[in-house]
Coordinates of C-alpha atoms and ligand atoms in Angstrom, one line a residue:
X901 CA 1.0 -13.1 35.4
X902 CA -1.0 -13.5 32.2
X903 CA -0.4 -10.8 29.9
X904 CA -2.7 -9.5 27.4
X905 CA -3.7 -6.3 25.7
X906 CA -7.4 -5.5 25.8
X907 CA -10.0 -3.0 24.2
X908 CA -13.2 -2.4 26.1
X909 CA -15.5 -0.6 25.0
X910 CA -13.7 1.7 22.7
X911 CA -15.7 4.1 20.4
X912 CA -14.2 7.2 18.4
X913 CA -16.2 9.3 15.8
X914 CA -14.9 11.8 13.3
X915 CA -17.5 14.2 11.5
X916 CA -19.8 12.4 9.7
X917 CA -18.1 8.6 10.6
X918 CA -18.7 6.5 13.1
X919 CA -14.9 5.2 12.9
X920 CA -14.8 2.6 16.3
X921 CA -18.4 1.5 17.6
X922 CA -17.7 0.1 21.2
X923 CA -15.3 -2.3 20.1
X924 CA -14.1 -5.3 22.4
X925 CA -11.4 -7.7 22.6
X926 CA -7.9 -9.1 23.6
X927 CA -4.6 -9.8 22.0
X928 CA -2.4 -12.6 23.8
X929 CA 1.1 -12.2 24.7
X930 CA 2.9 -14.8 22.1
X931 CA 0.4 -14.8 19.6
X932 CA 0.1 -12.7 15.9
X933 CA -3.3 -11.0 16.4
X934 CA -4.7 -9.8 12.4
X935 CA -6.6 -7.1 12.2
X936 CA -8.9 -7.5 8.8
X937 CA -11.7 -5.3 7.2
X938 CA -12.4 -3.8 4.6
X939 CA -10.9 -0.2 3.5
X940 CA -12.0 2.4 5.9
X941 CA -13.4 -0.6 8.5
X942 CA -11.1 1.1 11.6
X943 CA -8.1 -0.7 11.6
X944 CA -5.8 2.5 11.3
X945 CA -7.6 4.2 14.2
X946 CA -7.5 1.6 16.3
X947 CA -4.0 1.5 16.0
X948 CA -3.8 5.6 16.9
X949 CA -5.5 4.8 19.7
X950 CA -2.9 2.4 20.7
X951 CA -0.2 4.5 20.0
X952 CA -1.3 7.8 21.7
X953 CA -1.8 9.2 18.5
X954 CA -6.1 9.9 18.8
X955 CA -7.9 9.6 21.6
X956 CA -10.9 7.7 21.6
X957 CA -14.1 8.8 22.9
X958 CA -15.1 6.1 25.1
X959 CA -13.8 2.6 26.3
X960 CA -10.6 1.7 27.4
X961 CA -7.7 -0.1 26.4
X962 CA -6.1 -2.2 29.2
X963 CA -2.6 -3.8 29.4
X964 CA -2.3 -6.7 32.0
X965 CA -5.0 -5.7 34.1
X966 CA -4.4 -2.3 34.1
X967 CA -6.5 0.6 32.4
X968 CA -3.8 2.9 30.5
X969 CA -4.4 6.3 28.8
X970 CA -2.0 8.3 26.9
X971 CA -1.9 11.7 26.1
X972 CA 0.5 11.3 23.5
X973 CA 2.6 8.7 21.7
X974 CA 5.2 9.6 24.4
X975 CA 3.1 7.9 27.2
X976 CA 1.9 4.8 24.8
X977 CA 6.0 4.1 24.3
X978 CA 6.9 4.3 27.7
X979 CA 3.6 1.8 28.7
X980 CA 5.3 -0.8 26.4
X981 CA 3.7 -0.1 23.3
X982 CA 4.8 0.7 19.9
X983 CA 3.4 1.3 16.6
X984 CA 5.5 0.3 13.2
X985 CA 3.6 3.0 10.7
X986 CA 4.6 3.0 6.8
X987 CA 5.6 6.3 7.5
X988 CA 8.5 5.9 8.6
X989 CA 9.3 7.3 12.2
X990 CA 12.8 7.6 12.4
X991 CA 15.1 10.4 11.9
X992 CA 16.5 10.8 8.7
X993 CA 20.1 12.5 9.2
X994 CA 20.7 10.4 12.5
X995 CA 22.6 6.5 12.0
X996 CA 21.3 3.8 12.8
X997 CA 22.4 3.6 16.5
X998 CA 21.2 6.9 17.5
X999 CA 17.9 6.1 15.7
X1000 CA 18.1 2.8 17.6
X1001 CA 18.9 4.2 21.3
X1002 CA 17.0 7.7 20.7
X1003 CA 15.8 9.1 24.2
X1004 CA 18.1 6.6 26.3
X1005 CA 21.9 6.9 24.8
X1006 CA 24.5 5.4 27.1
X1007 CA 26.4 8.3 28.5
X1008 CA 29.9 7.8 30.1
X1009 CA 31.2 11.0 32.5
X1010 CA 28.7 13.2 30.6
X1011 CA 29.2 12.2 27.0
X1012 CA 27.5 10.0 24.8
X1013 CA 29.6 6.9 25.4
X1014 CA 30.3 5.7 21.2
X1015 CA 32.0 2.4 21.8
X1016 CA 29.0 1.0 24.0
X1017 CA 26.6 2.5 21.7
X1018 CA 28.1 0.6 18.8
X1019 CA 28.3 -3.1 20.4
X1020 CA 24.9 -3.0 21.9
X1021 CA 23.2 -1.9 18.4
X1022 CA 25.6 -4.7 17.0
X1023 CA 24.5 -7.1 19.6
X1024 CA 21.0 -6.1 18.6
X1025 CA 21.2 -6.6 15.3
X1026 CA 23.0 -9.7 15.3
X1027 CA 20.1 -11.4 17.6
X1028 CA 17.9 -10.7 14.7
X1029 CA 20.4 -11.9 12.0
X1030 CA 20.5 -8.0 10.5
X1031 CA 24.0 -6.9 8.5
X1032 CA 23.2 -3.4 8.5
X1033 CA 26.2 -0.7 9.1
X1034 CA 25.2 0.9 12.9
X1035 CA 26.7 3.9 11.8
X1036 CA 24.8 5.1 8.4
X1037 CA 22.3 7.2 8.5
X1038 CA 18.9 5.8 8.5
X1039 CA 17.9 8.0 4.9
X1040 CA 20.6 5.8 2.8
X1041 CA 19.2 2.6 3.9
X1042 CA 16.5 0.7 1.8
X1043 CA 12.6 1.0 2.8
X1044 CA 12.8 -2.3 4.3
X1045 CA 16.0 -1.7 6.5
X1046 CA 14.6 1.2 7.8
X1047 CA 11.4 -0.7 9.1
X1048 CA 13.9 -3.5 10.5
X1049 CA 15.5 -0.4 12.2
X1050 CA 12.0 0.9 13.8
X1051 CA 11.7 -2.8 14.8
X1052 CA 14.6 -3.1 16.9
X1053 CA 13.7 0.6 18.3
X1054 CA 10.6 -1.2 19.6
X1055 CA 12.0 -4.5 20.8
X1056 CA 14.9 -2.4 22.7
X1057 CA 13.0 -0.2 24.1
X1058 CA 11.5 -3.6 25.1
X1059 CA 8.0 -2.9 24.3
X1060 CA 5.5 -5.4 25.7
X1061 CA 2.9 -4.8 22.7
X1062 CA 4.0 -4.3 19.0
X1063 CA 1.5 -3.3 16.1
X1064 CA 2.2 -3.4 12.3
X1065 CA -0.2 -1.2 10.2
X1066 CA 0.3 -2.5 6.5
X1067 CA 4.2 -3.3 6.7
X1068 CA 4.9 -5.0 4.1
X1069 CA 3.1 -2.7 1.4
X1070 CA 6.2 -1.2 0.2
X1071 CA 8.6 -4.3 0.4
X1072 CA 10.1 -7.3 -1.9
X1073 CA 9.3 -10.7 -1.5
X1074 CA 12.9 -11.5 0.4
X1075 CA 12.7 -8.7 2.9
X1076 CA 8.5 -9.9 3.5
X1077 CA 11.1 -13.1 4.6
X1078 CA 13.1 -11.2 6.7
X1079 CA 10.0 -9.3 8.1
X1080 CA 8.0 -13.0 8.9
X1081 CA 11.5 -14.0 11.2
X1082 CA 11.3 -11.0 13.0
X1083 CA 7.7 -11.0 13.8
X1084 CA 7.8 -15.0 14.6
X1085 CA 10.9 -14.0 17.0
X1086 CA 9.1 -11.1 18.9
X1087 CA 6.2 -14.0 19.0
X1088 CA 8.5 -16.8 20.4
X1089 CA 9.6 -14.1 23.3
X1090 CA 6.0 -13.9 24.9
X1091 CA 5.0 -10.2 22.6
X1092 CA 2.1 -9.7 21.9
X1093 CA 1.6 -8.6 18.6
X1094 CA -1.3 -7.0 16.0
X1095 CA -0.6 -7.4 12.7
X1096 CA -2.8 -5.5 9.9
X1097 CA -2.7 -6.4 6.1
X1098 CA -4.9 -7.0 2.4
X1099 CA -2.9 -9.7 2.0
X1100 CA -4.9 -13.0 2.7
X1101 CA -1.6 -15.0 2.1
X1102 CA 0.1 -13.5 5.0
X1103 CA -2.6 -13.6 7.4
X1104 CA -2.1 -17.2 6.9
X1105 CA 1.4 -17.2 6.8
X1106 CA 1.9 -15.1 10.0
X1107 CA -0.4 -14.9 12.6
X1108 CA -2.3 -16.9 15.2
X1109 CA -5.9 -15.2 15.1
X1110 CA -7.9 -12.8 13.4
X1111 CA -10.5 -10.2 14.6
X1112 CA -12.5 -9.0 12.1
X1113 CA -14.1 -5.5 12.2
X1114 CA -16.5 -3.8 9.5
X1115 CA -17.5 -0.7 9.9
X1116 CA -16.1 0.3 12.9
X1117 CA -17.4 -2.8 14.5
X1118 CA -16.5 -5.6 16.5
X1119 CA -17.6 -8.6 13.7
X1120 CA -16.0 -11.9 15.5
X1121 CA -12.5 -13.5 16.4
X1122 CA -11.7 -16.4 14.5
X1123 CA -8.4 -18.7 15.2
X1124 CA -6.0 -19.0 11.6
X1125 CA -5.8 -22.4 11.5
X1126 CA -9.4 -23.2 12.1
X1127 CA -10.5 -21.0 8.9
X1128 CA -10.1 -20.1 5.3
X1129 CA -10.0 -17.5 2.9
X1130 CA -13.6 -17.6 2.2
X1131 CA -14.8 -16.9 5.5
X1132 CA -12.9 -14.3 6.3
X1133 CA -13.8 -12.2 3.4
X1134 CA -17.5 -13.2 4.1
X1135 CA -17.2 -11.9 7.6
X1136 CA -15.6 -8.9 6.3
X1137 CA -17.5 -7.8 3.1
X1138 CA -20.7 -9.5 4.5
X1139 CA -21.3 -11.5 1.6
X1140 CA -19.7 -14.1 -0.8
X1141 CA -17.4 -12.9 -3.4
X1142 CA -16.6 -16.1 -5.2
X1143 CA -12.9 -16.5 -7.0
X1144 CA -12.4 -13.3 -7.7
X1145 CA -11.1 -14.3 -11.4
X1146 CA -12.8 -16.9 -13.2
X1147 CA -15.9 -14.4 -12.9
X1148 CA -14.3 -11.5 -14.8
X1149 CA -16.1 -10.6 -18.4
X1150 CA -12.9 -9.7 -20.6
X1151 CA -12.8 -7.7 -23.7
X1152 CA -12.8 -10.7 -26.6
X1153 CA -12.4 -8.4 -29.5
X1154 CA -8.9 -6.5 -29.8
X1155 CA -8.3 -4.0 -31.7
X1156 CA -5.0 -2.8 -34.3
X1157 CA -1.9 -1.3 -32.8
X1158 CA -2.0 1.7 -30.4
X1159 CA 0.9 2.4 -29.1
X1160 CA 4.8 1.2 -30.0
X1161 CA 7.8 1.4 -28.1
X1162 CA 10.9 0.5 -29.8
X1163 CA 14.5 0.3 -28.5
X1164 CA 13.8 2.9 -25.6
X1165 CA 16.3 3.9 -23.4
X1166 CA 15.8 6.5 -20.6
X1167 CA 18.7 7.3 -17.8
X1168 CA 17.3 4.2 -15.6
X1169 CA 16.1 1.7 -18.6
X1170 CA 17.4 0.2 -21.5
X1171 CA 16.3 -1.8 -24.9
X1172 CA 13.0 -1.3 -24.6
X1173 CA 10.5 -2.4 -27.2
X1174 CA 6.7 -3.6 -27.1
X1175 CA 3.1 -2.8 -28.8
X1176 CA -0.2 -2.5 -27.0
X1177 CA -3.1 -3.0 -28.9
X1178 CA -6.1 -1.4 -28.5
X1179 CA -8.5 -3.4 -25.7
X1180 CA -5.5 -5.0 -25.0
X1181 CA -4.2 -5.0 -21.2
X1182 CA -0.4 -5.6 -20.5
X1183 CA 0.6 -6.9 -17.5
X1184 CA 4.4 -5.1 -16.7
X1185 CA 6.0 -7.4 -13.6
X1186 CA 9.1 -7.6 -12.4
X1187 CA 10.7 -7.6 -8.8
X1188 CA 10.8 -4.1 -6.7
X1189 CA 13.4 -2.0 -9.1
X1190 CA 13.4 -4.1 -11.9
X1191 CA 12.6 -0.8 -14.1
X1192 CA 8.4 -1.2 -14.5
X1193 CA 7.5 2.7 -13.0
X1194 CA 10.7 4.0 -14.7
X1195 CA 9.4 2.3 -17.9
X1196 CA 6.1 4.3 -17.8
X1197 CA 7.8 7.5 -16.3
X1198 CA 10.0 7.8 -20.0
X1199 CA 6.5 6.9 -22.1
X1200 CA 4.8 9.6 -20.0
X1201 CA 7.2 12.7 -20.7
X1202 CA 8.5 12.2 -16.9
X1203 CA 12.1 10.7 -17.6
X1204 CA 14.1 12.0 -20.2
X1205 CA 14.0 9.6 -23.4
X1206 CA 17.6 8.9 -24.0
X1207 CA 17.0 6.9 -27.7
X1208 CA 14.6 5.2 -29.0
X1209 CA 11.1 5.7 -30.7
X1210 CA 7.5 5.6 -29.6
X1211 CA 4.6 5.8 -31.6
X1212 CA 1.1 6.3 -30.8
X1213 CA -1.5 5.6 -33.4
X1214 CA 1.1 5.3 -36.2
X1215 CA 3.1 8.3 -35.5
X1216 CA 5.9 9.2 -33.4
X1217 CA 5.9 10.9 -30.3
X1218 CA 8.3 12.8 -28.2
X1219 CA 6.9 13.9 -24.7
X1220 CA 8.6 16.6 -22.9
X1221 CA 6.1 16.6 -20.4
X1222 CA 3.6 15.1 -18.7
X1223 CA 1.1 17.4 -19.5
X1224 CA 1.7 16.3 -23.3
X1225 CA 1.0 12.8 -22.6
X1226 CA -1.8 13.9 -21.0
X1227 CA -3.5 15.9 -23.8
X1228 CA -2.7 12.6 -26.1
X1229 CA -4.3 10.6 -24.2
X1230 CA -1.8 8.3 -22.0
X1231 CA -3.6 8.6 -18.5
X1232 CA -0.3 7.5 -15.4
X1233 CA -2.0 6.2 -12.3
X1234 CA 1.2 6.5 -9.9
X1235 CA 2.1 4.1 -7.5
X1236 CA 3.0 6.8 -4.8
X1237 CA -0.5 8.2 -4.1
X1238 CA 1.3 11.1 -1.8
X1239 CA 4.4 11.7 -3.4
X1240 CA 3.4 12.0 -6.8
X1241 CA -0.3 11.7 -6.9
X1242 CA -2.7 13.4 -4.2
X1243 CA -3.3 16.9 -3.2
X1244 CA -3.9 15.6 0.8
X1245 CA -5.7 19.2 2.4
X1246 CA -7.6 19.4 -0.4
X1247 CA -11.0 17.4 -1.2
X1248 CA -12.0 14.6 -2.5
X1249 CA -13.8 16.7 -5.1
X1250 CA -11.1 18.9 -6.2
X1251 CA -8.5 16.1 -6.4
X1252 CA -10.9 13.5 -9.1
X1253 CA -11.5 16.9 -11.2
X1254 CA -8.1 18.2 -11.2
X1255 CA -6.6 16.9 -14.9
X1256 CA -10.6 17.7 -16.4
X1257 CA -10.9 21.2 -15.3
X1258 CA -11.0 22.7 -18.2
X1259 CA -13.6 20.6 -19.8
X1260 CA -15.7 21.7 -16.2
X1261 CA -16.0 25.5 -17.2
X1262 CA -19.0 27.1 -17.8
X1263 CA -18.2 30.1 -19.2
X1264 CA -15.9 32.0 -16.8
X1265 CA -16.4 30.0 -13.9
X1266 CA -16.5 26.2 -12.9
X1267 CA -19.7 24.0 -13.2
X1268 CA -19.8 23.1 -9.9
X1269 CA -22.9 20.9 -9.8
X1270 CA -20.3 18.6 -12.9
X1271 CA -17.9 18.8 -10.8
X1272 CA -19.7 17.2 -8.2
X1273 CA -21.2 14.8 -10.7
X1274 CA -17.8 13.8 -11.9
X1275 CA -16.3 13.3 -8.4
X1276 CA -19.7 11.2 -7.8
X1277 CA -19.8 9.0 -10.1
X1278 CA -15.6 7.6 -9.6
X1279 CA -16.6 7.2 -5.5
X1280 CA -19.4 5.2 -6.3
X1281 CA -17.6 3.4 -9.1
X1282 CA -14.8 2.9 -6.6
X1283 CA -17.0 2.7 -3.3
X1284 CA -14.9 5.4 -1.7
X1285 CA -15.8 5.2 1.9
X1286 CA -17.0 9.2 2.6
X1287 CA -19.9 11.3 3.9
X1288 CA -19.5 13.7 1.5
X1289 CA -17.6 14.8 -2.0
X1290 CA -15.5 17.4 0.2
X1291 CA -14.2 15.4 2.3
X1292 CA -10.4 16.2 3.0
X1293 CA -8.2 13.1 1.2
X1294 CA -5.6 13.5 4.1
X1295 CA -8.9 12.4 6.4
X1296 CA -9.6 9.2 4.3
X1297 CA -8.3 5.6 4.9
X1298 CA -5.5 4.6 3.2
X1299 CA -7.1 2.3 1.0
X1300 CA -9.8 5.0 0.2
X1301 CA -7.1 7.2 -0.8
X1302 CA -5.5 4.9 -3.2
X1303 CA -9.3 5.0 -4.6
X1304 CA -9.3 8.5 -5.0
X1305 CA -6.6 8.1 -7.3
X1306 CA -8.1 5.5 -9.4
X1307 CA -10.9 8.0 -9.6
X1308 CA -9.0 11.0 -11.0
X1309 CA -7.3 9.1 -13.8
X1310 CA -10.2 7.0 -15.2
X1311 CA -12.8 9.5 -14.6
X1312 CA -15.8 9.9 -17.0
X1313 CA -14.4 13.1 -18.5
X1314 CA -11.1 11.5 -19.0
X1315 CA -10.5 11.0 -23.0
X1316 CA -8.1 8.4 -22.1
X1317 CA -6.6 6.0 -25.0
X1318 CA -3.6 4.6 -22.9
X1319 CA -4.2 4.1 -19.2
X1320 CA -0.8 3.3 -16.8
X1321 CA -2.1 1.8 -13.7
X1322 CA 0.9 1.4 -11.5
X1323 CA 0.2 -0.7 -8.2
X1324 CA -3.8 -0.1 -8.8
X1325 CA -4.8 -2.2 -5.7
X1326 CA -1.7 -1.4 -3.4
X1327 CA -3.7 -1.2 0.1
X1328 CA -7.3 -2.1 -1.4
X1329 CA -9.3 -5.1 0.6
X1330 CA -10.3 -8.3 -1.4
X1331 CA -13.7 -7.4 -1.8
X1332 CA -13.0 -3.8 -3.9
X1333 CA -9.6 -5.6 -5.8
X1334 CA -12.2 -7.9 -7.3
X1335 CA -14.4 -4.9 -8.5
X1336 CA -11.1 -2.9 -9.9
X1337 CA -9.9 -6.2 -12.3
X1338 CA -13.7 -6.1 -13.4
X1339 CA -13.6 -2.1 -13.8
X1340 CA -10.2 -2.5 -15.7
X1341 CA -11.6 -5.3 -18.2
X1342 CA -14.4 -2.7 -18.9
X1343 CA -11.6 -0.3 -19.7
X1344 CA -10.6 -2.5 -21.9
X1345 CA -13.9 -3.4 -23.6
X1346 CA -14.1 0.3 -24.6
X1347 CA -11.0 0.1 -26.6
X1348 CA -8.6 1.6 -24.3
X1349 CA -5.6 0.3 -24.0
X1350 CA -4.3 -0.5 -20.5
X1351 CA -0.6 -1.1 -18.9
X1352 CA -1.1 -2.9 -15.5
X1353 CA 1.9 -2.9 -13.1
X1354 CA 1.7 -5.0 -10.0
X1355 CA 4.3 -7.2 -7.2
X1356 CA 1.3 -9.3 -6.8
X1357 CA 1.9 -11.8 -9.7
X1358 CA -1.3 -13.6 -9.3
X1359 CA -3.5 -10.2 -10.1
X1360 CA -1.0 -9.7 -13.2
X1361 CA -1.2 -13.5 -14.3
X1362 CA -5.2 -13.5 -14.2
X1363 CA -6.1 -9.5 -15.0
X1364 CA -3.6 -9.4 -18.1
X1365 CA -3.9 -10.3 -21.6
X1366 CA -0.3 -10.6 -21.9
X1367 CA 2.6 -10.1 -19.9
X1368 CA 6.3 -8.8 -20.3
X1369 CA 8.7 -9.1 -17.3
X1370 CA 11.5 -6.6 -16.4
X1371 CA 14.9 -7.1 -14.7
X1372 CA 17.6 -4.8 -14.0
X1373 CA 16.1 -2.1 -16.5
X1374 CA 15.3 -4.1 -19.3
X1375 CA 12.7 -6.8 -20.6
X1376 CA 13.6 -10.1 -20.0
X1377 CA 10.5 -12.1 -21.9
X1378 CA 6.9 -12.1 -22.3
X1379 CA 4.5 -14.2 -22.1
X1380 CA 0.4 -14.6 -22.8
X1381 CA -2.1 -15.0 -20.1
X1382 CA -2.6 -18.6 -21.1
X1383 CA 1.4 -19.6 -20.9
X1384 CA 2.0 -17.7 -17.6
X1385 CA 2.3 -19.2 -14.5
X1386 CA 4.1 -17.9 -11.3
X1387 CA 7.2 -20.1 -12.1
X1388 CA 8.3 -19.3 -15.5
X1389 CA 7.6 -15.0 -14.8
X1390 CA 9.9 -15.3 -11.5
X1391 CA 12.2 -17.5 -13.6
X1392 CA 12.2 -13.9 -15.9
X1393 CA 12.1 -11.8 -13.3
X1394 CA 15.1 -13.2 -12.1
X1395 CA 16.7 -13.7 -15.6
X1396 CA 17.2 -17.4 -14.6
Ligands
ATP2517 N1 -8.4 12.3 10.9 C1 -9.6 11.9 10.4 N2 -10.6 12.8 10.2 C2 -11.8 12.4 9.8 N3 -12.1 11.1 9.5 C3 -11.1 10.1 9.7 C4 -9.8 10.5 10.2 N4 -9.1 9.4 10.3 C5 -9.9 8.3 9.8 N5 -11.1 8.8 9.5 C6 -12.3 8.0 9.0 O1 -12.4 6.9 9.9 C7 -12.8 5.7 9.2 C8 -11.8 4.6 9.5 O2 -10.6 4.9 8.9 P1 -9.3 4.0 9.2 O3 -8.1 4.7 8.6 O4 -9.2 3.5 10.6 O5 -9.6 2.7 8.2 P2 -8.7 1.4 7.9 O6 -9.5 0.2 8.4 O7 -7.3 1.6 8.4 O8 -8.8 1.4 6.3 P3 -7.7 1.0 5.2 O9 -7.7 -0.4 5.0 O10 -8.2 1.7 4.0 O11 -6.4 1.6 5.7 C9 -12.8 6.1 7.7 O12 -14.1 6.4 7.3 C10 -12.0 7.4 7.7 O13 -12.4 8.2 6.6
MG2518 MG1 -5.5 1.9 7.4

């Protein structure tokens, strides 16, 4: 029997969006199926859909032949299919092998039967080459285990179908390793499997074809090996984008010495010295934990400062909050958007304005017609994806979201002299990364001086001026835009 998963038809609207419009088409069993669009395009929902999370409106999503509906994720698990979110799904205080055999424990004369339990999640995890202790609990294990644990959840519960939405967002280059094997095993056993991801690389890397959807729509299916990076972001932003680098327009003219960081030490960092000239932009890289955020968590009154100096415009500066970075100046974009950034129930609106409120007063009350101005002009600088400037931010696209962020700390009212961008383009599609290096050059050209953090070293070789690389906690060299090149920073990063 051929085996196949299959949407016909399918359509879903939210208030004011059109998210799905009739979309059509079939993922193979033991072929990698990419989703790709741009932020906001329908990927997420479309996985919902799958996963008994939403319901769509119309159309119908058929496994083997057969027309299935769920009524909740229950229904889509038990049908074979399963959903790897970057929320993680698991439950925190239970090991591994509970997590693992959740719904279905083997029971011996009416009690969980431990010994069994143990060897099958060993045998399980030896299969897929895993060393991970069956009985911890799932909330001491690392990001990346936990999503190998939701993995072999799914492939024991021998799901026929399994979906990644964005999996390798929070993860190190190793574990993206360990992630590719385990996805090219579920493959090679005749799964079929949808795989959604900004990164072009690993649509090449990892999958067999790729259906393309903008705006909700159905644009085409095009086979990986038959096509390159250029046509799929012309099928998805509709246009040519060119290379994305070469056409930035840089700041040329830098200024004196803004901000200087000498011998820091906070409880996670060590030795830290560097200057940022005005106009200048810094690349920070380093690999997951090297000691970047923590870096910019000390500067920005977040972390205590253990020793060490730090002086802004000539003269030194002790933080004890953020809020006192903020009124000198040093704007933090946070690489977490929920944890530390985004107030999710409340709009799009309210969340851009919140650090400028008090240059929004008129009076007594709030200028609402600035407010919306302000929160207008950062979604149209950012092309957030939205009906409206009170839109909820929990009802956004990931991607959007991240935008939304961006918004708030570069906003026009913003008197920013230092901007922190942590991860600026974590989730964001080719077409809008291209318009944030471009926005962050402008940045630059108004004599702000900006810190850039990103895992993707070929956005921190071509964005930054300059570029210092972190491991374990403390700076291992720098280097200028010219000098870098992906070799010699993963040499640092390593301290090889
Ligand atoms: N719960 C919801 N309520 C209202 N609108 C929603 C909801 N969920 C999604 N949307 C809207 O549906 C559209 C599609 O969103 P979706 O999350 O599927 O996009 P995506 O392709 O996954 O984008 P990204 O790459 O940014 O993750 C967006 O316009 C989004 O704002
Ligand atoms: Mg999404």
């Amino acid at each position: 029997m051929e085996r196949y998963l299959e949407f016909a038809g399918v359509g879903k609207a939210f208030p004011g969006v059109q998210a799905l419009d009739d979309i059509s088409f079939r993922a193979q069993s033991g072929r990698v199926l990419a989703l790709l669009g741009e932020n906001g395009a329908g990927k997420s929902t479309l996985l919902k859909i799958m996963s008994g999370d939403l319901r769509a409106d119309t159309g119908s999503v058929i496994l083997n032949g057969e027309t299935v509906s769920f009524t909740s994720p229950f229904d889509a698990i038990k049908a074979g299919i399963s959903v790897i979110y970057q929320e993680r799904q698991l439950i925190p205080a239970m090991n591994v092998m509970e997590n693992i055999f959740l719904g279905d424990l083997p029971v011996k004369s009416g009690l969980i039967d431990a010994k069994k339990l143990k060897s099958d999640t060993k045998a399980l995890l030896e299969k897929f080459g895993l060393s991970i202790d069956p009985e911890i609990p799932v909330m001491f294990l690392s990001t990346a285990h936990q999503q190998m644990v939701e993995i072999i959840k799914a492939y024991r519960r021998n799901s026929q179908v399994v979906a990644f939405d964005e999996p390798t967002a929070p993860l190190t280059d190793t574990e993206i390793e360990i992630l590719f094997k385990l996805i090219g095993q579920l493959r090679d056993e005749g799964k079929i499997i949808i795989y959604v991801s900004h990164r072009m690389a690993e649509i090449f890397q990892v999958t067999d074809e790729i259906v393309i959807l903008k705006d909700g729509k159905f644009v085409k299916t095009l086979n990986t090996s038959e096509t390159d990076e250029q046509e799929l972001v012309r099928s998805m932003v509709g246009r040519d984008i060119g290379d994305t680098y070469s056409h930035l327009s840089r700041n040329d003219s830098m200024g004196d010495v803004l901000l200087e960081v000498k011998n820091l030490a906070s409880p996670y960092v060590r030795d830290v010295s560097f200057t940022l000239r005005r106009g200048e932009i810094i690349g920070f890289a380093g690999l997951v934990g090297s000691g970047r955020t923590e870096v910019m968590r000390a500067l920005f009154g977040a972390d205590p400062v253990l020793s060490g100096e730090i002086k802004l415009d000539g003269r030194s500066v002790s933080f004890k909050t953020p809020k006192d970075a903020i009124d000198s100046g040093i704007a933090l974009c946070p690489e977490d958007r929920k944890e530390q950034g985004l107030v999710l129930w409340r709009s799009i609106e309210d969340n851009i304005c919140m650090p400028v409120l008090s240059k929004l007063r008129k009076g007594l009350f709030l200028d609402t017609k600035a407010c919306e101005r302000v929160a207008l002009s950062s979604i149209k600088r950012y092309d957030i994806k939205t009906p409206t400037v009170d839109k909820i931010v929990m009802e956004l696209s990931g991607g959007n979201q991240q935008k939304v962020i961006l918004g708030r700390w570069t906003s026009e009212l913003m008197d920013t002299k230092i901007l922190i961008l942590d991860e600026p383009t974590k989730g964001i599609d080719v077409g809008t990364k291209a318009e944030i290096y471009q926005t962050v050059c402008d940045f630059a050209k108004l004599g702000i001086g900006v810190i850039f953090i990103s895992s993707e070293l070929t956005e921190v070789i071509n964005v930054a001026d300059r570029i210092i690389v972190m491991h374990e906690g403390h700076i291992t060299g720098s280097v200028t835009r010219e000098e870098a090149t992906e070799e010699s920073i993963l040499a640092l990063a390593m301290a090889q």
